[in-house]
mmCIF file of C-alpha atoms in Angstrom:
data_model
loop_
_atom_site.group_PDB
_atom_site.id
_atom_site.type_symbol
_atom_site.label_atom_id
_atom_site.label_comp_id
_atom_site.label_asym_id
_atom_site.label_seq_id
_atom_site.Cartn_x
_atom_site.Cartn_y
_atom_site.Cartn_z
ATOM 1 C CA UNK A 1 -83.782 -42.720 -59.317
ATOM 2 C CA UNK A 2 -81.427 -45.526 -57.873
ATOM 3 C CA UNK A 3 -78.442 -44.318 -59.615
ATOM 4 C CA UNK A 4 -78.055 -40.903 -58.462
ATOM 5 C CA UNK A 5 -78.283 -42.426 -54.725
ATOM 6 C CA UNK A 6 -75.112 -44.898 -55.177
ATOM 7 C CA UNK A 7 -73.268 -41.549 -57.161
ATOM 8 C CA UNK A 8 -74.271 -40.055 -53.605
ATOM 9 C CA UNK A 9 -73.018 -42.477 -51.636
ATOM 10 C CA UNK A 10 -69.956 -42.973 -53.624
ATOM 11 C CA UNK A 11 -69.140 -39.568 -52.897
ATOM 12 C CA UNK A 12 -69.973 -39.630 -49.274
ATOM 13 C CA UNK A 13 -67.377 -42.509 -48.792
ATOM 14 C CA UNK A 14 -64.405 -40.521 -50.902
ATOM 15 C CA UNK A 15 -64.781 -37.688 -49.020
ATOM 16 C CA UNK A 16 -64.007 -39.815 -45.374
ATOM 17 C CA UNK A 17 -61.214 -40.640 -46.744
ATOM 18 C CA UNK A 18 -59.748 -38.051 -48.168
ATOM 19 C CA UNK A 19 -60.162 -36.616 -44.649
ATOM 20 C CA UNK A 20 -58.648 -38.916 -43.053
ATOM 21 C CA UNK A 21 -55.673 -39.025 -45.081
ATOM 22 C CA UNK A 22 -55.371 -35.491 -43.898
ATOM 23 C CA UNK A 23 -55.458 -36.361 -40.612
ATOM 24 C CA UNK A 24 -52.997 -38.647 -40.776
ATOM 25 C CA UNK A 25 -50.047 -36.622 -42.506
ATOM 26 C CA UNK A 26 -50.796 -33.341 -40.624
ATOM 27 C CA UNK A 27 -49.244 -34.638 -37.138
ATOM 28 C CA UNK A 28 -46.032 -36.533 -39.353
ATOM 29 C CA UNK A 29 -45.447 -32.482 -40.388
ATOM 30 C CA UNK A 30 -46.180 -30.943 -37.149
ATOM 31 C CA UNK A 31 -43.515 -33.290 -35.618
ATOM 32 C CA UNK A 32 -41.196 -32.934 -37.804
ATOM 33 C CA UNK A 33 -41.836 -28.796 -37.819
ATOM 34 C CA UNK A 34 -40.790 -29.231 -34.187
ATOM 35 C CA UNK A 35 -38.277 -30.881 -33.933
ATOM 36 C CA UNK A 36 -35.911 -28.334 -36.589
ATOM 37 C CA UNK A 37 -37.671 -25.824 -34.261
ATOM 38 C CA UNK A 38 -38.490 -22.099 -34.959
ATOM 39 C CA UNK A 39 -38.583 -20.879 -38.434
ATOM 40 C CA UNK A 40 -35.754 -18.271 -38.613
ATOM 41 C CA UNK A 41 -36.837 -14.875 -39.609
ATOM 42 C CA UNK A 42 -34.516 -13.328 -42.447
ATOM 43 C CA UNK A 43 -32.511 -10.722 -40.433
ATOM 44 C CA UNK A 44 -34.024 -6.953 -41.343
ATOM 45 C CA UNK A 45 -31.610 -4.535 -43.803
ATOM 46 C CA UNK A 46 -31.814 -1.555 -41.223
ATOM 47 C CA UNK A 47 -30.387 -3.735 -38.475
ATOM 48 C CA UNK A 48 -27.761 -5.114 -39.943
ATOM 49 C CA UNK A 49 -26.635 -2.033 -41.412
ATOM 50 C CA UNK A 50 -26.311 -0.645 -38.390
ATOM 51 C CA UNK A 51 -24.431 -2.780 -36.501
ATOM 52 C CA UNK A 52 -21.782 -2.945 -39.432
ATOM 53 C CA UNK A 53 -21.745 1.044 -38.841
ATOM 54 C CA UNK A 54 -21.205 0.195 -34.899
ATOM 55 C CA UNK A 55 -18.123 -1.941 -35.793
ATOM 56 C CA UNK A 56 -16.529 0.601 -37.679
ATOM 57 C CA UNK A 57 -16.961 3.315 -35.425
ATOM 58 C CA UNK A 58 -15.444 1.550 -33.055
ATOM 59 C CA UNK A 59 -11.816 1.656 -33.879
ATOM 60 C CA UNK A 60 -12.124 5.517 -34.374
ATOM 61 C CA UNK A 61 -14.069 5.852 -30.226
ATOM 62 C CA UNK A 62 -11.044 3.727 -29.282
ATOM 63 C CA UNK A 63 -8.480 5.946 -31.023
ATOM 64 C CA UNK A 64 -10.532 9.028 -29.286
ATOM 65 C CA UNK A 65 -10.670 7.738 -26.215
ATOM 66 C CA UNK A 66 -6.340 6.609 -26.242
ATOM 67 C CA UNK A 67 -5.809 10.581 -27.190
ATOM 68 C CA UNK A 68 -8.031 11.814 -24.450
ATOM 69 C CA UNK A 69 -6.080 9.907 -22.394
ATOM 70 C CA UNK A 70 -3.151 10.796 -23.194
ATOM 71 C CA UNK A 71 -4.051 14.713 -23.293
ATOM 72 C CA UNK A 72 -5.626 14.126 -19.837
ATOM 73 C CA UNK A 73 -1.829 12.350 -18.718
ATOM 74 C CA UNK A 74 0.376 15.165 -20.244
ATOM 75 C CA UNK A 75 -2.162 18.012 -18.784
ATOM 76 C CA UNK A 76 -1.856 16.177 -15.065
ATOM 77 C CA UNK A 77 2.154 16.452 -15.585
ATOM 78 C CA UNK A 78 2.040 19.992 -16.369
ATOM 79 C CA UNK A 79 0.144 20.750 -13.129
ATOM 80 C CA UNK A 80 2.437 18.920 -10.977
ATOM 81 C CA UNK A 81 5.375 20.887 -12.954
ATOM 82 C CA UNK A 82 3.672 24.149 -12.447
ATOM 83 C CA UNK A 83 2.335 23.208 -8.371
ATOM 84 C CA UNK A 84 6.255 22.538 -7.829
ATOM 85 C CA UNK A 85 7.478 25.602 -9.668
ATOM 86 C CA UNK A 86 5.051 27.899 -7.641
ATOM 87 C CA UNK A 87 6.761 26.316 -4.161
ATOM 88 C CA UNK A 88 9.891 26.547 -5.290
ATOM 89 C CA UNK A 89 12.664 29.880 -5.394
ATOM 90 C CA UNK A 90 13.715 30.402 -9.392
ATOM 91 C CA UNK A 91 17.283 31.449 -7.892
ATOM 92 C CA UNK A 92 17.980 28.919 -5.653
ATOM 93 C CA UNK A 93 15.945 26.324 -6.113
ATOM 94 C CA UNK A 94 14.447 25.454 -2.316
ATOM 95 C CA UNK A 95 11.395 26.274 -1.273
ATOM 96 C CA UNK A 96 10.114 29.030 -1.222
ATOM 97 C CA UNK A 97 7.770 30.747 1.141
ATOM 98 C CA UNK A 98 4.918 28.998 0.043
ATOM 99 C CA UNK A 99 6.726 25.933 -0.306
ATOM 100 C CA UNK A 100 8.468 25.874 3.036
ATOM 101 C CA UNK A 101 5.369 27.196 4.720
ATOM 102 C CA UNK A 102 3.303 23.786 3.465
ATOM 103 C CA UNK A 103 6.180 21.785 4.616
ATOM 104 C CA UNK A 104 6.090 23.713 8.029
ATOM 105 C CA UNK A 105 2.230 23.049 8.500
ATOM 106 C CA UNK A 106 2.426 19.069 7.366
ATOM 107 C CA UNK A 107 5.200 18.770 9.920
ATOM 108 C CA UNK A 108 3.774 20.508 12.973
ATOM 109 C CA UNK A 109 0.595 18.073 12.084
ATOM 110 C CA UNK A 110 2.357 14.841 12.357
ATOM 111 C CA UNK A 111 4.136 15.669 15.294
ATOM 112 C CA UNK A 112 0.381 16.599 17.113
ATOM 113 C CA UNK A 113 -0.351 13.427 15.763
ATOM 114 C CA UNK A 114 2.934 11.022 16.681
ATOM 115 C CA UNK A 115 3.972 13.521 19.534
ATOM 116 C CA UNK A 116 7.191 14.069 17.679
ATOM 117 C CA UNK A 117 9.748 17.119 18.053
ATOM 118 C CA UNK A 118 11.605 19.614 15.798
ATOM 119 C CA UNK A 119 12.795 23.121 15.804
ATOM 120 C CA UNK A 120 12.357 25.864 13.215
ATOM 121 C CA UNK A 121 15.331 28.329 12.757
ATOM 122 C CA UNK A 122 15.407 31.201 11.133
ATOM 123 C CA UNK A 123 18.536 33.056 9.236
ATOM 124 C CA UNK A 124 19.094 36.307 8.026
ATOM 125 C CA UNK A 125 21.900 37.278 5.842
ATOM 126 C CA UNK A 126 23.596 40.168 7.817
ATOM 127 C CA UNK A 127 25.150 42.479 5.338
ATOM 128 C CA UNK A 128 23.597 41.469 1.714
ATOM 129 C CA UNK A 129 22.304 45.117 1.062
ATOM 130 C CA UNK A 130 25.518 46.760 1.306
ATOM 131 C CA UNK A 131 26.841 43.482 -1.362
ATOM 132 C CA UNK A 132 24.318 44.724 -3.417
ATOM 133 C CA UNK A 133 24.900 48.605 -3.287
ATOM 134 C CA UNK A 134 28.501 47.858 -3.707
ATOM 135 C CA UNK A 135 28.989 45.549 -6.722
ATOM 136 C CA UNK A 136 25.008 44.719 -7.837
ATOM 137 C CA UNK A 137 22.548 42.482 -7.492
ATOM 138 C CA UNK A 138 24.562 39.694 -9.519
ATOM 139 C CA UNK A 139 27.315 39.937 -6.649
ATOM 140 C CA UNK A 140 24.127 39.794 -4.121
ATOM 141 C CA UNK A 141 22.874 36.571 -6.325
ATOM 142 C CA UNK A 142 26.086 34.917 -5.826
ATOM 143 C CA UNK A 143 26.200 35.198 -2.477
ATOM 144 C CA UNK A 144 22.906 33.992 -2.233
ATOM 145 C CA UNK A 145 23.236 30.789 -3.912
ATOM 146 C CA UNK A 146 26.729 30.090 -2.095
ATOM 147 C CA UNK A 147 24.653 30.539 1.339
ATOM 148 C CA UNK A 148 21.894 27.987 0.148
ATOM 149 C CA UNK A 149 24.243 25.331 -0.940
ATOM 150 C CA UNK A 150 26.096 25.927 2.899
ATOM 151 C CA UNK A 151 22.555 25.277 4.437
ATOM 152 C CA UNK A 152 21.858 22.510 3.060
ATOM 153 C CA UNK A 153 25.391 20.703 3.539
ATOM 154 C CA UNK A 154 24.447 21.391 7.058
ATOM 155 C CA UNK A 155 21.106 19.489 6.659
ATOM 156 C CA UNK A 156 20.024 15.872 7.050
ATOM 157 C CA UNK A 157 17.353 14.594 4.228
ATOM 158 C CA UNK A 158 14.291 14.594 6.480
ATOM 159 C CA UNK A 159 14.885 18.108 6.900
ATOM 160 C CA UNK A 160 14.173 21.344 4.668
ATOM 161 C CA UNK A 161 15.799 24.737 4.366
ATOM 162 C CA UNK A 162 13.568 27.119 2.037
ATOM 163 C CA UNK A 163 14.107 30.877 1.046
ATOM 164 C CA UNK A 164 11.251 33.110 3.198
ATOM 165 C CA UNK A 165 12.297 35.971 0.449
ATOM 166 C CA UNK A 166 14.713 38.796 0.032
ATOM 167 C CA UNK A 167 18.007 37.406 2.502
ATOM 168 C CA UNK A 168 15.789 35.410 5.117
ATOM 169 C CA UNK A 169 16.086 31.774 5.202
ATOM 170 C CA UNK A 170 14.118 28.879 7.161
ATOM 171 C CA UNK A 171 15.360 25.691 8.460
ATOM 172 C CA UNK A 172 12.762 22.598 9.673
ATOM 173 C CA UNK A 173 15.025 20.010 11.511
ATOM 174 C CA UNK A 174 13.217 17.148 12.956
ATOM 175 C CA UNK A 175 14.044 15.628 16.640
ATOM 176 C CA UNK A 176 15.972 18.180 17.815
ATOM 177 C CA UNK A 177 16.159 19.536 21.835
ATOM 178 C CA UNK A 178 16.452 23.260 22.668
ATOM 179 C CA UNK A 179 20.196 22.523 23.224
ATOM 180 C CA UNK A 180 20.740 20.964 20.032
ATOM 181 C CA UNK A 181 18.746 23.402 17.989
ATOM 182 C CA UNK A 182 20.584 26.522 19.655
ATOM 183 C CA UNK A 183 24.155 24.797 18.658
ATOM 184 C CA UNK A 184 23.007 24.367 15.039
ATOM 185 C CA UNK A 185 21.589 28.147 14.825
ATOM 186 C CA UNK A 186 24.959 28.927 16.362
ATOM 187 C CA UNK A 187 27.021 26.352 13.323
ATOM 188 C CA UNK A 188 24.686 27.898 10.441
ATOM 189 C CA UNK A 189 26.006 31.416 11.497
ATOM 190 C CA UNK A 190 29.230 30.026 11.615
ATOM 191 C CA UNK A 191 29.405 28.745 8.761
ATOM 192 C CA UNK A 192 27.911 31.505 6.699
ATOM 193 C CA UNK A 193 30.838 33.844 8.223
ATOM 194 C CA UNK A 194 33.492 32.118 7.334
ATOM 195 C CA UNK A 195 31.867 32.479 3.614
ATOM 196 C CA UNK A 196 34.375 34.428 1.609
ATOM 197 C CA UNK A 197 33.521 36.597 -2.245
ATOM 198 C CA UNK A 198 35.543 37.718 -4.420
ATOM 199 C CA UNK A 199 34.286 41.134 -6.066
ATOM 200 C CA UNK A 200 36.060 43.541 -8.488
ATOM 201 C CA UNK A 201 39.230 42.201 -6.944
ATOM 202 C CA UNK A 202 38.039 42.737 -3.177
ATOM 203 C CA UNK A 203 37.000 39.776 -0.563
ATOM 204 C CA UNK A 204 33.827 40.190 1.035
ATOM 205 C CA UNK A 205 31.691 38.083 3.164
ATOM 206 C CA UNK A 206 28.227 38.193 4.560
ATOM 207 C CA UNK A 207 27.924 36.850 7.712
ATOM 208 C CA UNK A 208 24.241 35.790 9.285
ATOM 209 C CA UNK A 209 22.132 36.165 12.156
ATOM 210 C CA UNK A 210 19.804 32.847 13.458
ATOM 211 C CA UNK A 211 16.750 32.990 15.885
ATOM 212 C CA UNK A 212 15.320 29.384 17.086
ATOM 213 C CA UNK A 213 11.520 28.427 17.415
ATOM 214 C CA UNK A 214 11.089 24.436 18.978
ATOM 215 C CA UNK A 215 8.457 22.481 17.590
ATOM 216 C CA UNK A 216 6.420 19.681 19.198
ATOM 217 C CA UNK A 217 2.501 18.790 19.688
ATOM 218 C CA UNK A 218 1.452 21.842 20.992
ATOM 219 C CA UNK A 219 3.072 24.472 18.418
ATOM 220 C CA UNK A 220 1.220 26.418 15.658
ATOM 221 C CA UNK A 221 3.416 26.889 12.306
ATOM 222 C CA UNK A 222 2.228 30.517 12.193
ATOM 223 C CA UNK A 223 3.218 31.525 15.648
ATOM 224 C CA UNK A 224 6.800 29.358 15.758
ATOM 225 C CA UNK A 225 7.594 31.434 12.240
ATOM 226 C CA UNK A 226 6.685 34.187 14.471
ATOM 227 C CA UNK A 227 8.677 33.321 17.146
ATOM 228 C CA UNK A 228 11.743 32.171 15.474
ATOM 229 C CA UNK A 229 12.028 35.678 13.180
ATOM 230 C CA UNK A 230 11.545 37.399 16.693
ATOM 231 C CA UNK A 231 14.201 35.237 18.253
ATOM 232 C CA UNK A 232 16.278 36.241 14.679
ATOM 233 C CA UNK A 233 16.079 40.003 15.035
ATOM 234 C CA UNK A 234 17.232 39.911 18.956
ATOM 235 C CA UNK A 235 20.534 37.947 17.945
ATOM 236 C CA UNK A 236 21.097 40.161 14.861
ATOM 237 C CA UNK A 237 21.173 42.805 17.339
ATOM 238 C CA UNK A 238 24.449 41.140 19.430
ATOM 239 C CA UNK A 239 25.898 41.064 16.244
ATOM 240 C CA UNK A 240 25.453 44.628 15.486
ATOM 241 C CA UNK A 241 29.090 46.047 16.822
ATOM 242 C CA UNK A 242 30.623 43.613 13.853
ATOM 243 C CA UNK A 243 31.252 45.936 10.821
ATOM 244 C CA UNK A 244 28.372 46.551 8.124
ATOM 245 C CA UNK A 245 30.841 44.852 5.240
ATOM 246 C CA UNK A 246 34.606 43.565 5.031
ATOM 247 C CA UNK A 247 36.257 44.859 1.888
ATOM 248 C CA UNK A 248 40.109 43.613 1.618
ATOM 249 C CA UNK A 249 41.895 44.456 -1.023
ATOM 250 C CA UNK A 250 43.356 41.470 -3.290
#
């Protein structure tokens, strides 16, 4: 009976030890566990699939985006081309009434603004119809364009000279007085006179009438176009004894 007691007891004593050579290597692995720090997880097949398909779609959004652009840049130029063709005359290539209308209105509202002055004339060509019976519209044309070009001789660059339609022109001339702008209607009708055309081997010229409108901070661009054509109609009425059209022979 003595004998299986000591095979006890010889057992009892292993087993503390094995247990405490547990003990002691389990913190040596901990620490060492820690200090190469989180395990690393092995990185999933769907994600990394799809940020290789991110990377190449990437050059071809770029590529998209560069085109767009550049679509976007050619449509903005066409506007602008198309904005300034709808202000502009086809013939002559000034303003038209639209055109010289939205220069009229910016420049009444700066000089509100900076209490500046102008004056608005307005010309009519006096005898373009009978050009135009007489040797056609080409022959009118002509005359046209020769008148614009004489305008705008007359002009400085801050001001504007625009076609209202048919033979009636509009001049915006910045810091002008009533004097001034009177003696410059009176030079733009000179000038236009002493225009001479040569048609089917007879000289004809034209000849204009001019009707002044001043501008300053209390004007409205409506009512000085108003009052300038009404000013334009009483002076082509002076002029009215002058023949309807000079034809000398060559």
């Amino acid at each position: 009976m003595k004998k299986p007691k000591r095979a006890s007891a010889a057992k009892a004593k292993k087993g503390p030890k094995t247990s405490a050579g547990r003990s002691k290597v389990a913190p040596k692995r901990l620490a060492k566990s820690r200090a190469k720090g989180p395990a690393k997880l092995p990185a999933r097949r769907g994600a990394s699939a799809a940020g290789g398909a991110k990377g190449a779609m990437k050059p071809a959004v770029n590529a998209t985006i560069r085109d767009l652009r550049s679509k976007l840049k050619g449509a903005l130029r066409r506007v602008a081309e198309l904005e300034a063709a709808a202000d502009t005359d086809f013939l002559l290539e000034i303003p038209n009434r639209r055109g010289f209308e939205r220069e009229l209105a910016r420049a009444v509202a700066y000089m509100k603004r900076y209490r500046a002055s102008g004056a608005l004339i307005v010309l009519d060509v006096d005898r373009l119809k009978p050009i135009n019976d007489s040797f056609g519209h080409a022959a009118g044309d002509e005359v046209l364009k020769a008148i614009a070009a004489t305008l705008t001789r007359q002009i400085r660059a801050s001001d504007v000279v625009g076609r209202l339609g048919g033979d009636e022109f509009a001049l915006l001339l910045w810091n002008l007085s009533e004097t001034d702008a009177k003696a410059k209607a009176a030079a733009f009708e000179q000038a236009v006179d002493e225009l001479s055309f040569v048609f089917r081997g007879q000289h004809v010229s034209a000849g204009a009438s001019a009707g002044v409108a001043l501008l300053g901070v209390q004007s409205d661009s409506t009512r000085a176009l108003e009052e300038a054509d009404a000013a334009m109609y009483v002076r082509k009425a002076h002029r009215r004894h002058e023949p309807h059209i000079r034809l000398v022979s060559s």
